[in-house]
């Protein structure tokens, strides 16, 4: 089971860059194609807020949407889900199970093997190369 981590809203504001705060704590979305490309080397995509491992590089794919996309989380309990009815549509929001940071949404239009597309805000992630995936970077 994932250990819950929490901080106060002012703590998050002090720790995070403005856009990362708006995305992860206020459920905003970064503009498509606005986030720097991540390295294509083996590694793990972790939560920017708490460092929990969320996605593996091997599960990343180019969906053409402008946001990093993945076929599955790094572990079954890495993410939480909520129904999102904003923007006059129903979607499934995904968040970090550890600190509840808003990450993006999951859609049923992804490639094999899962058929899922986890469409994630790049600003909510930090990349840890394989040789440092278990340590701090």
XYZ file of N, CA, C and O in Angstrom:
548
model
N 0.841 -1.178 0.000
C 0.000 0.000 0.000
C 0.890 1.247 0.000
O 1.904 1.303 0.677
N 0.499 2.261 -0.745
C 1.266 3.491 -0.852
C 1.087 4.348 0.398
O -0.024 4.556 0.853
N 2.197 4.842 0.938
C 2.170 5.729 2.097
C 1.731 7.116 1.641
O 2.301 7.680 0.721
N 0.692 7.686 2.257
C 0.204 9.024 1.915
C 1.156 10.082 2.453
O 1.627 9.997 3.569
N 1.434 11.082 1.623
C 2.262 12.204 2.020
C 1.437 13.462 1.831
O 0.744 13.605 0.834
N 1.491 14.362 2.802
C 0.729 15.589 2.648
C 1.516 16.770 3.173
O 2.354 16.644 4.058
N 1.246 17.898 2.590
C 1.810 19.167 3.012
C 0.683 20.177 2.931
O -0.336 19.943 2.296
N 0.885 21.310 3.551
C -0.124 22.354 3.471
C -0.024 23.060 2.126
O 1.012 22.996 1.450
N -1.086 23.733 1.762
C -1.090 24.469 0.498
C 0.060 25.484 0.429
O 0.767 25.529 -0.579
N 0.305 26.264 1.471
C 1.452 27.191 1.414
C 2.802 26.475 1.253
O 3.698 26.987 0.586
N 2.932 25.276 1.839
C 4.172 24.501 1.668
C 4.368 24.146 0.198
O 5.470 24.271 -0.342
N 3.303 23.665 -0.462
C 3.397 23.318 -1.885
C 3.740 24.561 -2.697
O 4.578 24.507 -3.601
N 3.111 25.683 -2.400
C 3.396 26.914 -3.142
C 4.850 27.332 -3.003
O 5.452 27.809 -3.963
N 5.410 27.155 -1.828
C 6.812 27.513 -1.605
C 7.770 26.572 -2.323
O 8.828 26.992 -2.775
N 7.411 25.302 -2.421
C 8.313 24.277 -2.983
C 8.277 24.164 -4.492
O 9.255 23.739 -5.110
N 7.130 24.453 -5.108
C 6.946 24.169 -6.527
C 7.000 25.422 -7.393
O 6.521 26.481 -6.972
N 7.540 25.303 -8.619
C 7.413 26.410 -9.573
C 5.927 26.695 -9.823
O 5.078 25.812 -9.655
N 5.606 27.902 -10.236
C 4.206 28.325 -10.372
C 3.374 27.387 -11.249
O 2.284 26.971 -10.852
N 3.857 27.044 -12.447
C 3.068 26.176 -13.324
C 2.899 24.789 -12.713
O 1.811 24.207 -12.758
N 3.942 24.256 -12.116
C 3.846 22.938 -11.481
C 2.837 22.968 -10.337
O 2.061 22.023 -10.158
N 2.823 24.042 -9.579
C 1.837 24.177 -8.502
C 0.421 24.207 -9.080
O -0.471 23.493 -8.609
N 0.209 25.024 -10.097
C -1.137 25.135 -10.697
C -1.608 23.798 -11.248
O -2.775 23.433 -11.102
N -0.711 23.047 -11.884
C -1.090 21.746 -12.462
C -1.328 20.713 -11.366
O -2.375 20.071 -11.322
N -0.367 20.535 -10.483
C -0.439 19.430 -9.521
C -1.386 19.671 -8.357
O -1.982 18.736 -7.840
N -1.559 20.919 -7.945
C -2.386 21.194 -6.767
C -3.738 21.815 -7.122
O -4.688 21.689 -6.370
N -3.836 22.490 -8.290
C -5.085 23.161 -8.664
C -5.739 22.554 -9.902
O -6.677 23.112 -10.441
N -5.204 21.446 -10.403
C -5.785 20.697 -11.520
C -5.763 21.449 -12.846
O -6.617 21.232 -13.705
N -4.791 22.310 -13.028
C -4.629 22.990 -14.309
C -3.999 22.017 -15.309
O -3.644 20.887 -14.960
N -3.836 22.467 -16.537
C -3.198 21.676 -17.586
C -2.186 22.544 -18.310
O -2.493 23.689 -18.651
N -0.998 22.007 -18.524
C -0.020 22.764 -19.302
C -0.425 22.720 -20.773
O -1.133 21.810 -21.207
N 0.005 23.697 -21.534
C -0.307 23.721 -22.966
C 0.368 22.538 -23.655
O 1.478 22.141 -23.285
N -0.289 21.954 -24.662
C 0.349 20.847 -25.385
C 1.627 21.320 -26.075
O 1.727 22.484 -26.470
N 2.578 20.415 -26.191
C 3.860 20.653 -26.852
C 4.679 21.746 -26.167
O 5.582 22.305 -26.764
N 4.379 22.064 -24.894
C 5.094 23.139 -24.219
C 6.152 22.641 -23.252
O 6.947 23.422 -22.757
N 6.138 21.347 -22.959
C 7.102 20.822 -21.997
C 8.305 20.238 -22.722
O 8.173 19.604 -23.751
N 9.478 20.460 -22.164
C 10.699 19.917 -22.754
C 10.602 18.405 -22.890
O 10.005 17.739 -22.056
N 11.223 17.878 -23.931
C 11.275 16.430 -24.095
C 12.100 15.816 -22.978
O 13.107 16.375 -22.556
N 11.669 14.658 -22.511
C 12.427 13.919 -21.519
C 13.458 13.057 -22.243
O 13.273 12.705 -23.409
N 14.523 12.688 -21.558
C 15.496 11.780 -22.181
C 14.828 10.476 -22.604
O 13.806 10.083 -22.049
N 15.399 9.834 -23.583
C 14.841 8.571 -24.078
C 15.614 7.368 -23.533
O 15.469 6.268 -24.003
N 16.430 7.594 -22.519
C 17.212 6.526 -21.907
C 16.356 5.802 -20.865
O 15.353 6.340 -20.391
N 16.740 4.568 -20.488
C 15.983 3.841 -19.469
C 15.908 4.624 -18.159
O 16.863 5.284 -17.753
N 14.765 4.555 -17.521
C 14.590 5.234 -16.246
C 13.133 5.257 -15.831
O 12.276 4.604 -16.426
N 12.872 6.056 -14.814
C 11.550 6.150 -14.208
C 11.086 7.600 -14.191
O 11.879 8.501 -13.923
N 9.817 7.795 -14.462
C 9.196 9.105 -14.322
C 8.545 9.142 -12.949
O 7.678 8.332 -12.646
N 8.995 10.076 -12.117
C 8.520 10.175 -10.737
C 7.667 11.425 -10.563
O 7.729 12.365 -11.362
N 6.894 11.433 -9.500
C 6.078 12.587 -9.145
C 6.988 13.754 -8.775
O 7.887 13.601 -7.949
N 6.768 14.898 -9.381
C 7.559 16.079 -9.065
C 7.377 16.483 -7.607
O 8.315 16.945 -6.964
N 6.197 16.290 -7.066
C 5.902 16.742 -5.701
C 6.547 15.880 -4.623
O 7.129 16.404 -3.681
N 6.431 14.562 -4.749
C 6.898 13.691 -3.655
C 7.966 12.683 -4.061
O 8.517 12.000 -3.206
N 8.245 12.543 -5.356
C 9.287 11.623 -5.805
C 8.846 10.185 -5.980
O 9.656 9.325 -6.324
N 7.566 9.896 -5.769
C 7.080 8.519 -5.933
C 7.214 8.084 -7.388
O 6.899 8.851 -8.300
N 7.683 6.855 -7.648
C 7.780 6.360 -9.028
C 6.382 6.172 -9.620
O 5.518 5.551 -9.005
N 6.172 6.727 -10.832
C 4.847 6.684 -11.458
C 4.808 5.892 -12.760
O 3.879 5.120 -12.979
N 5.793 6.107 -13.631
C 5.799 5.466 -14.946
C 7.215 5.053 -15.309
O 8.185 5.693 -14.908
N 7.323 4.006 -16.111
C 8.613 3.535 -16.609
C 8.798 4.030 -18.039
O 7.845 4.070 -18.822
N 10.034 4.367 -18.372
C 10.356 4.821 -19.732
C 9.895 3.814 -20.790
O 9.455 4.202 -21.864
N 9.971 2.524 -20.485
C 9.585 1.488 -21.452
C 8.107 1.557 -21.819
O 7.709 1.041 -22.865
N 7.291 2.204 -20.997
C 5.856 2.308 -21.253
C 5.448 3.653 -21.836
O 4.263 3.939 -21.996
N 6.416 4.501 -22.179
C 6.148 5.813 -22.767
C 6.015 5.663 -24.279
O 6.714 4.878 -24.898
N 5.090 6.429 -24.864
C 4.939 6.421 -26.319
C 4.513 7.800 -26.785
O 4.036 8.631 -26.011
N 4.698 8.061 -28.079
C 4.312 9.340 -28.661
C 2.876 9.227 -29.155
O 2.599 8.586 -30.160
N 1.970 9.865 -28.453
C 0.548 9.801 -28.810
C 0.174 10.889 -29.808
O -0.951 10.890 -30.318
N 1.080 11.834 -30.041
C 0.791 12.935 -30.947
C -0.076 14.020 -30.315
O -0.491 14.950 -30.987
N -0.348 13.910 -29.019
C -1.230 14.859 -28.345
C -0.493 16.082 -27.803
O -1.128 17.079 -27.482
N 0.826 15.984 -27.648
C 1.593 17.079 -27.085
C 1.892 16.926 -25.613
O 2.530 17.788 -25.013
N 1.435 15.839 -25.007
C 1.729 15.542 -23.617
C 2.401 14.174 -23.539
O 2.111 13.292 -24.351
N 3.288 13.962 -22.559
C 3.858 12.628 -22.384
C 2.740 11.610 -22.167
O 1.791 11.875 -21.423
N 2.837 10.473 -22.836
C 1.803 9.439 -22.737
C 2.437 8.104 -22.397
O 3.532 7.786 -22.863
N 1.720 7.327 -21.603
C 2.201 6.039 -21.113
C 1.080 5.013 -21.224
O -0.099 5.364 -21.157
N 1.459 3.739 -21.359
C 0.457 2.677 -21.464
C 0.019 2.133 -20.112
O -1.049 1.528 -20.022
N 0.839 2.338 -19.075
C 0.483 1.826 -17.743
C 1.360 2.490 -16.683
O 2.453 2.969 -16.983
N 0.886 2.478 -15.430
C 1.713 3.013 -14.343
C 2.828 2.041 -13.982
O 2.775 0.858 -14.327
N 3.811 2.529 -13.264
C 4.955 1.708 -12.849
C 4.544 0.584 -11.909
O 5.154 -0.479 -11.903
N 3.511 0.809 -11.117
C 2.988 -0.204 -10.184
C 1.474 -0.031 -10.108
O 0.968 1.073 -10.292
N 0.746 -1.102 -9.837
C -0.717 -1.012 -9.794
C -1.251 0.026 -8.806
O -2.295 0.620 -9.038
N -0.520 0.272 -7.713
C -1.004 1.220 -6.709
C -0.314 2.589 -6.790
O -0.442 3.401 -5.876
N 0.373 2.889 -7.899
C 1.084 4.159 -8.032
C 0.146 5.335 -8.247
O 0.458 6.465 -7.867
N -0.997 5.077 -8.876
C -1.929 6.150 -9.233
C -3.284 5.955 -8.580
O -3.707 4.832 -8.328
N -3.947 7.059 -8.358
C -5.344 7.045 -7.964
C -6.152 7.633 -9.107
O -5.607 8.312 -9.979
N -7.437 7.373 -9.111
C -8.319 7.888 -10.163
C -9.534 8.553 -9.543
O -9.990 8.155 -8.473
N -10.049 9.566 -10.254
C -11.281 10.252 -9.885
C -12.033 10.598 -11.157
O -11.416 10.826 -12.189
N -13.340 10.688 -11.059
C -14.143 11.158 -12.180
C -14.014 12.675 -12.251
O -14.159 13.369 -11.254
N -13.712 13.178 -13.443
C -13.533 14.609 -13.695
C -14.636 15.051 -14.648
O -14.696 14.586 -15.781
N -15.512 15.929 -14.203
C -16.621 16.409 -15.031
C -16.434 17.867 -15.464
O -17.370 18.494 -15.935
N -15.221 18.375 -15.299
C -14.948 19.742 -15.775
C -14.927 19.754 -17.284
O -14.816 18.715 -17.932
N -15.009 20.906 -17.851
C -14.961 21.115 -19.307
C -16.124 20.447 -20.042
O -15.991 20.051 -21.196
N -17.247 20.286 -19.365
C -18.475 19.758 -19.977
C -18.313 18.364 -20.578
O -18.927 18.040 -21.584
N -17.453 17.566 -19.972
C -17.274 16.175 -20.401
C -16.893 15.343 -19.184
O -16.482 15.880 -18.161
N -17.031 14.034 -19.303
C -16.624 13.143 -18.220
C -15.335 12.448 -18.630
O -15.267 11.817 -19.686
N -14.316 12.604 -17.782
C -13.013 11.976 -18.016
C -12.560 11.331 -16.720
O -13.111 11.588 -15.660
N -11.525 10.509 -16.818
C -10.933 9.905 -15.631
C -9.616 10.598 -15.342
O -8.656 10.489 -16.113
N -9.585 11.346 -14.244
C -8.379 12.031 -13.807
C -7.478 11.034 -13.096
O -7.958 10.140 -12.406
N -6.164 11.172 -13.273
C -5.211 10.365 -12.512
C -4.370 11.293 -11.649
O -4.048 12.416 -12.039
N -4.070 10.794 -10.446
C -3.253 11.552 -9.508
C -2.278 10.609 -8.822
O -2.470 9.402 -8.811
N -1.231 11.182 -8.260
C -0.244 10.411 -7.507
C -0.929 9.834 -6.279
O -1.563 10.559 -5.510
N -0.819 8.542 -6.087
C -1.448 7.895 -4.940
C -0.782 8.305 -3.628
O -1.406 8.264 -2.577
N 0.454 8.747 -3.701
C 1.188 9.111 -2.494
C 0.837 10.506 -1.985
O 0.588 10.694 -0.804
N 0.812 11.511 -2.876
C 0.584 12.898 -2.431
C -0.635 13.543 -3.081
O -0.908 14.711 -2.841
N -1.335 12.795 -3.912
C -2.548 13.242 -4.599
C -2.313 14.380 -5.594
O -3.233 15.112 -5.941
N -1.090 14.532 -6.086
C -0.825 15.532 -7.116
C -1.588 15.174 -8.384
O -1.556 14.023 -8.839
N -2.276 16.160 -8.955
C -2.957 15.956 -10.234
C -1.886 15.752 -11.305
O -0.938 16.518 -11.409
N -2.045 14.690 -12.102
C -1.075 14.375 -13.144
C -1.631 14.582 -14.539
O -0.953 15.070 -15.432
N -2.865 14.166 -14.767
C -3.479 14.233 -16.088
C -4.711 13.356 -16.118
O -5.446 13.269 -15.133
N -4.896 12.660 -17.241
C -6.081 11.819 -17.426
C -5.697 10.516 -18.120
O -4.662 10.440 -18.777
N -6.557 9.513 -17.998
C -6.356 8.244 -18.702
C -7.530 8.058 -19.653
O -8.680 8.346 -19.319
N -7.209 7.595 -20.865
C -8.203 7.411 -21.919
C -8.100 5.983 -22.471
O -7.016 5.403 -22.494
N -9.207 5.437 -22.967
C -9.207 4.055 -23.479
C -8.829 3.952 -24.958
O -9.345 3.103 -25.669
N -7.910 4.788 -25.419
C -7.543 4.782 -26.841
C -6.040 4.591 -27.054
O -5.485 5.053 -28.036
N -5.391 3.901 -26.125
C -3.950 3.702 -26.220
C -3.578 2.427 -26.951
O -4.435 1.632 -27.338
N -2.291 2.217 -27.145
C -1.805 1.028 -27.848
C -1.786 -0.209 -26.945
O -2.021 -0.123 -25.741
N -1.480 -1.338 -27.539
C -1.277 -2.583 -26.789
C -0.072 -2.370 -25.869
O 0.778 -1.534 -26.162
N 0.051 -3.017 -24.797
C -0.759 -4.161 -24.387
C -1.996 -3.791 -23.569
O -2.856 -4.627 -23.336
N -2.127 -2.540 -23.122
C -3.225 -2.194 -22.220
C -4.423 -1.550 -22.899
O -5.523 -1.590 -22.372
N -4.190 -0.902 -24.043
C -5.254 -0.145 -24.693
C -5.539 1.173 -23.993
O -6.505 1.856 -24.313
N -4.683 1.544 -23.035
C -4.870 2.780 -22.287
C -3.831 3.816 -22.684
O -2.722 3.486 -23.090
N -4.229 5.078 -22.549
C -3.312 6.200 -22.781
C -3.365 7.102 -21.560
O -4.324 7.817 -21.338
N -2.316 7.022 -20.749
C -2.177 7.926 -19.621
C -1.550 9.197 -20.167
O -0.372 9.224 -20.511
N -2.350 10.236 -20.294
C -1.935 11.521 -20.865
C -1.563 12.432 -19.696
O -2.434 12.882 -18.947
N -0.273 12.684 -19.525
C 0.255 13.274 -18.297
C 0.914 14.626 -18.568
O 1.624 14.799 -19.563
N 0.705 15.565 -17.680
C 1.379 16.859 -17.756
C 2.862 16.657 -17.450
O 3.214 16.167 -16.365
N 3.714 17.013 -18.390
C 5.145 16.836 -18.199
C 5.688 17.594 -17.009
O 6.626 17.147 -16.350
N 5.098 18.731 -16.687
C 5.561 19.548 -15.577
C 5.316 18.860 -14.228
O 5.919 19.228 -13.225
N 4.472 17.841 -14.190
C 4.185 17.101 -12.956
C 5.171 15.959 -12.722
O 5.102 15.291 -11.692
N 6.078 15.740 -13.680
C 7.003 14.613 -13.613
C 8.449 15.064 -13.525
O 8.809 16.123 -14.023
N 9.273 14.210 -12.916
C 10.722 14.380 -13.025
C 11.282 13.031 -13.454
O 10.809 11.978 -13.022
N 12.262 13.068 -14.335
C 12.843 11.845 -14.875
C 14.052 11.440 -14.060
O 14.926 12.265 -13.766
N 14.090 10.174 -13.680
C 15.239 9.618 -12.953
C 15.856 8.537 -13.829
O 15.241 7.484 -14.040
N 17.061 8.763 -14.353
C 17.717 7.734 -15.172
C 17.844 6.431 -14.396
O 17.901 6.445 -13.160
N 17.903 5.326 -15.117
C 17.926 4.004 -14.497
C 18.980 3.861 -13.399
O 18.720 3.315 -12.347
N 20.162 4.395 -13.616
C 21.226 4.236 -12.627
C 20.980 5.038 -11.357
O 21.624 4.823 -10.336
N 19.993 5.973 -11.371
C 19.668 6.757 -10.175
C 18.195 6.639 -9.807
O 17.716 7.385 -8.966
N 17.467 5.718 -10.427
C 16.020 5.630 -10.236
C 15.631 5.404 -8.779
O 14.569 5.822 -8.349
N 16.488 4.749 -7.985
C 16.161 4.522 -6.586
C 16.780 5.560 -5.653
O 16.534 5.549 -4.465
N 17.569 6.457 -6.222
C 18.200 7.487 -5.401
C 17.700 8.856 -5.770
O 16.829 9.033 -6.607
N 18.233 9.854 -5.118
C 17.843 11.230 -5.410
C 18.644 11.758 -6.579
O 19.805 11.437 -6.752
N 17.985 12.613 -7.373
C 18.668 13.289 -8.468
C 18.533 14.774 -8.326
O 17.688 15.274 -7.668
